[in-house]
Amino acid sequence: MTATAHAVIDLDVTGHTISRHVYGHFAEHLGRCIYDGFWVGEDSPIPNERGIRLDIVDALRNLDIPNLRWPGGCFADTYHWRDGVGPRESRPKIANTNWGDVVESNHFGTHEFMELCELLGADAYVNGNVGSGTVQEMADWVEYLTRDDDSPMARLRREHGRDEPWKVPFWGLGNEAWGCGGNMSAEHYAEEARRYATFCRDHGGNRLTRIAAGANEDDLDWTRVLMKSLTECLGCRLYGTPVYQAVSFHYYTHSGSGINTEAATEFTATQFYQTMAYAADLDRVIRGHVAVMDSYDPAGRIGLVCDEWGTWWNVEEGTNPGFLFQQNTVRDALVAGLHFDIFHRHARRLTMANIAQTVNVLQAMVLTDGDRLVLTPTYHVFEMNKRHQDASLLATHVIDAPSIDVDGEALPLLSMSASTKDGGALLSLTHLSADEHLEVTVDLRGREARVRQARVLGGDATNAFNDPDDPSRVAPQPLATGLADGILTVRMPPHSFATIELDVG
Ligand code: AHR
């Protein structure tokens, strides 16, 4: 069966710039993300540079990874940075009480993380400890990382082998303060965020974007309290700007029955569509946060950051429940496609987003098995979409498209977004029908266009995935297109994600 859809794109009507940072990532000391993931150690037979696994670096560089958030997550509010600097053999071990209650060697610490960012060409997003740390400890960490003179922390960094300060553009003021970050009330946390932010200084030429730990999903009250506390406190200014410059929120997708309740690879058609509806509902959630932020900050100076997003399924059988290792299917890739369209639409306020997590945890880009590495379907969405980074949003209108009823609400089966930069345009289309093809007709208005490349990612089933024995079961394929008199036509297979790159005159 084939359904039809029609859309219009105004190639000459540009909107806000889509920050490259919405293509950001997150790496926590959790399961096999850092150890047996990014970090294999210098003595490993797996090719590495100073202990950092190089095939992962290559894969992520191919995504133009813009930033990496570290060390958590919940782990961040138990992390004391001094444990992770200095000679590795003398670093103290600690218990990772959030994730599997395993012993953490601290072999991967501040220097290793910053070296990883340098190898990746990514900006560092360091998440500080509010829950069990101190203001002084956080202020010292900022100084250690970013100061260039003979201040005490700069000297300590040099004693540990690094002369030059690093650039750290993003700084997290704790994480999920309403939960694992300290079970605080919004009012209490807002005071703490102001206090901690005040002492996280801009040293030398470094400029921090301080990010207050925000809401769970659509907890708009949390955002309201943070924004009120920030904007109504006249003295709360640092270097002439509000004392923190962004607020975050987290959004995990499942089929509606909660995180950790379903298998990643075994699900019904109903659960598939419920998952898509949950992912699509992110638009409502962001609109809610944006409306609250607009009411306190109409000029849009404070950024909204979705610094944890992605699917959260049951762990794979036989793996540590605390390690959050899950497979990654076409269903996950479509969630990513939907999310990026939503992120693009909110380019005015949404300044960053970080998928959870990059390696071997939750909705990962890459999964490792010994020395083998698999690129997940989600990885391919990031790769196919990378030209949206720092591009200008284009006006896109879906005129008509099929929909399906999900628990009484109509879920459109086509989502799309488009952007332009450097004489080109990129269209992304996410087609959600589990079993029908879709003929899509796009009226390209305002400028001449020519198809440069068109690719589709679909796989043979909604639960198809890649593994070391079949690493390319779900991979981008060429997509046939027609383009005459400004009318672009494509035939999308069921459950597929497509990108079309255009030259525009
Ligand atoms: O990404 C896994 C965990 O999910 C993070 O540590 C926490 O912030 C969230 O609850």
Tab-separated table of C-alpha atoms and ligand atoms in Angstrom, residues 26 28 30 73-74 99 175-176 250 252 308 312 357 362, ligand 1:
chain	number	residue	atom	x	y	z
A	26	PHE	CA	26.545	12.883	26.779
A	28	GLU	CA	28.588	9.437	31.970
A	30	LEU	CA	27.836	4.602	33.800
A	73	GLY	CA	24.140	12.643	34.980
A	74	CYS	CA	23.521	11.373	38.471
A	99	TRP	CA	25.194	2.849	38.506
A	175	ASN	CA	21.991	17.527	37.601
A	176	GLU	CA	18.368	16.537	38.224
A	250	HIS	CA	15.439	16.090	30.419
A	252	TYR	CA	13.328	10.298	27.888
A	308	GLU	CA	19.472	14.354	28.252
A	312	TRP	CA	15.093	4.197	27.672
A	357	GLN	CA	24.360	8.446	25.861
A	362	LEU	CA	20.737	3.908	26.491
B	1	AHR	O1	21.285	8.955	31.525
B	1	AHR	C1	21.054	8.170	32.650
B	1	AHR	C2	20.546	8.970	33.828
B	1	AHR	O2	19.275	9.465	33.543
B	1	AHR	C3	21.331	10.195	34.216
B	1	AHR	O3	22.409	9.902	35.034
B	1	AHR	C4	20.310	10.996	34.973
B	1	AHR	O4	20.561	12.378	34.888
B	1	AHR	C5	18.994	10.599	34.344
B	1	AHR	O5	18.048	10.265	35.285
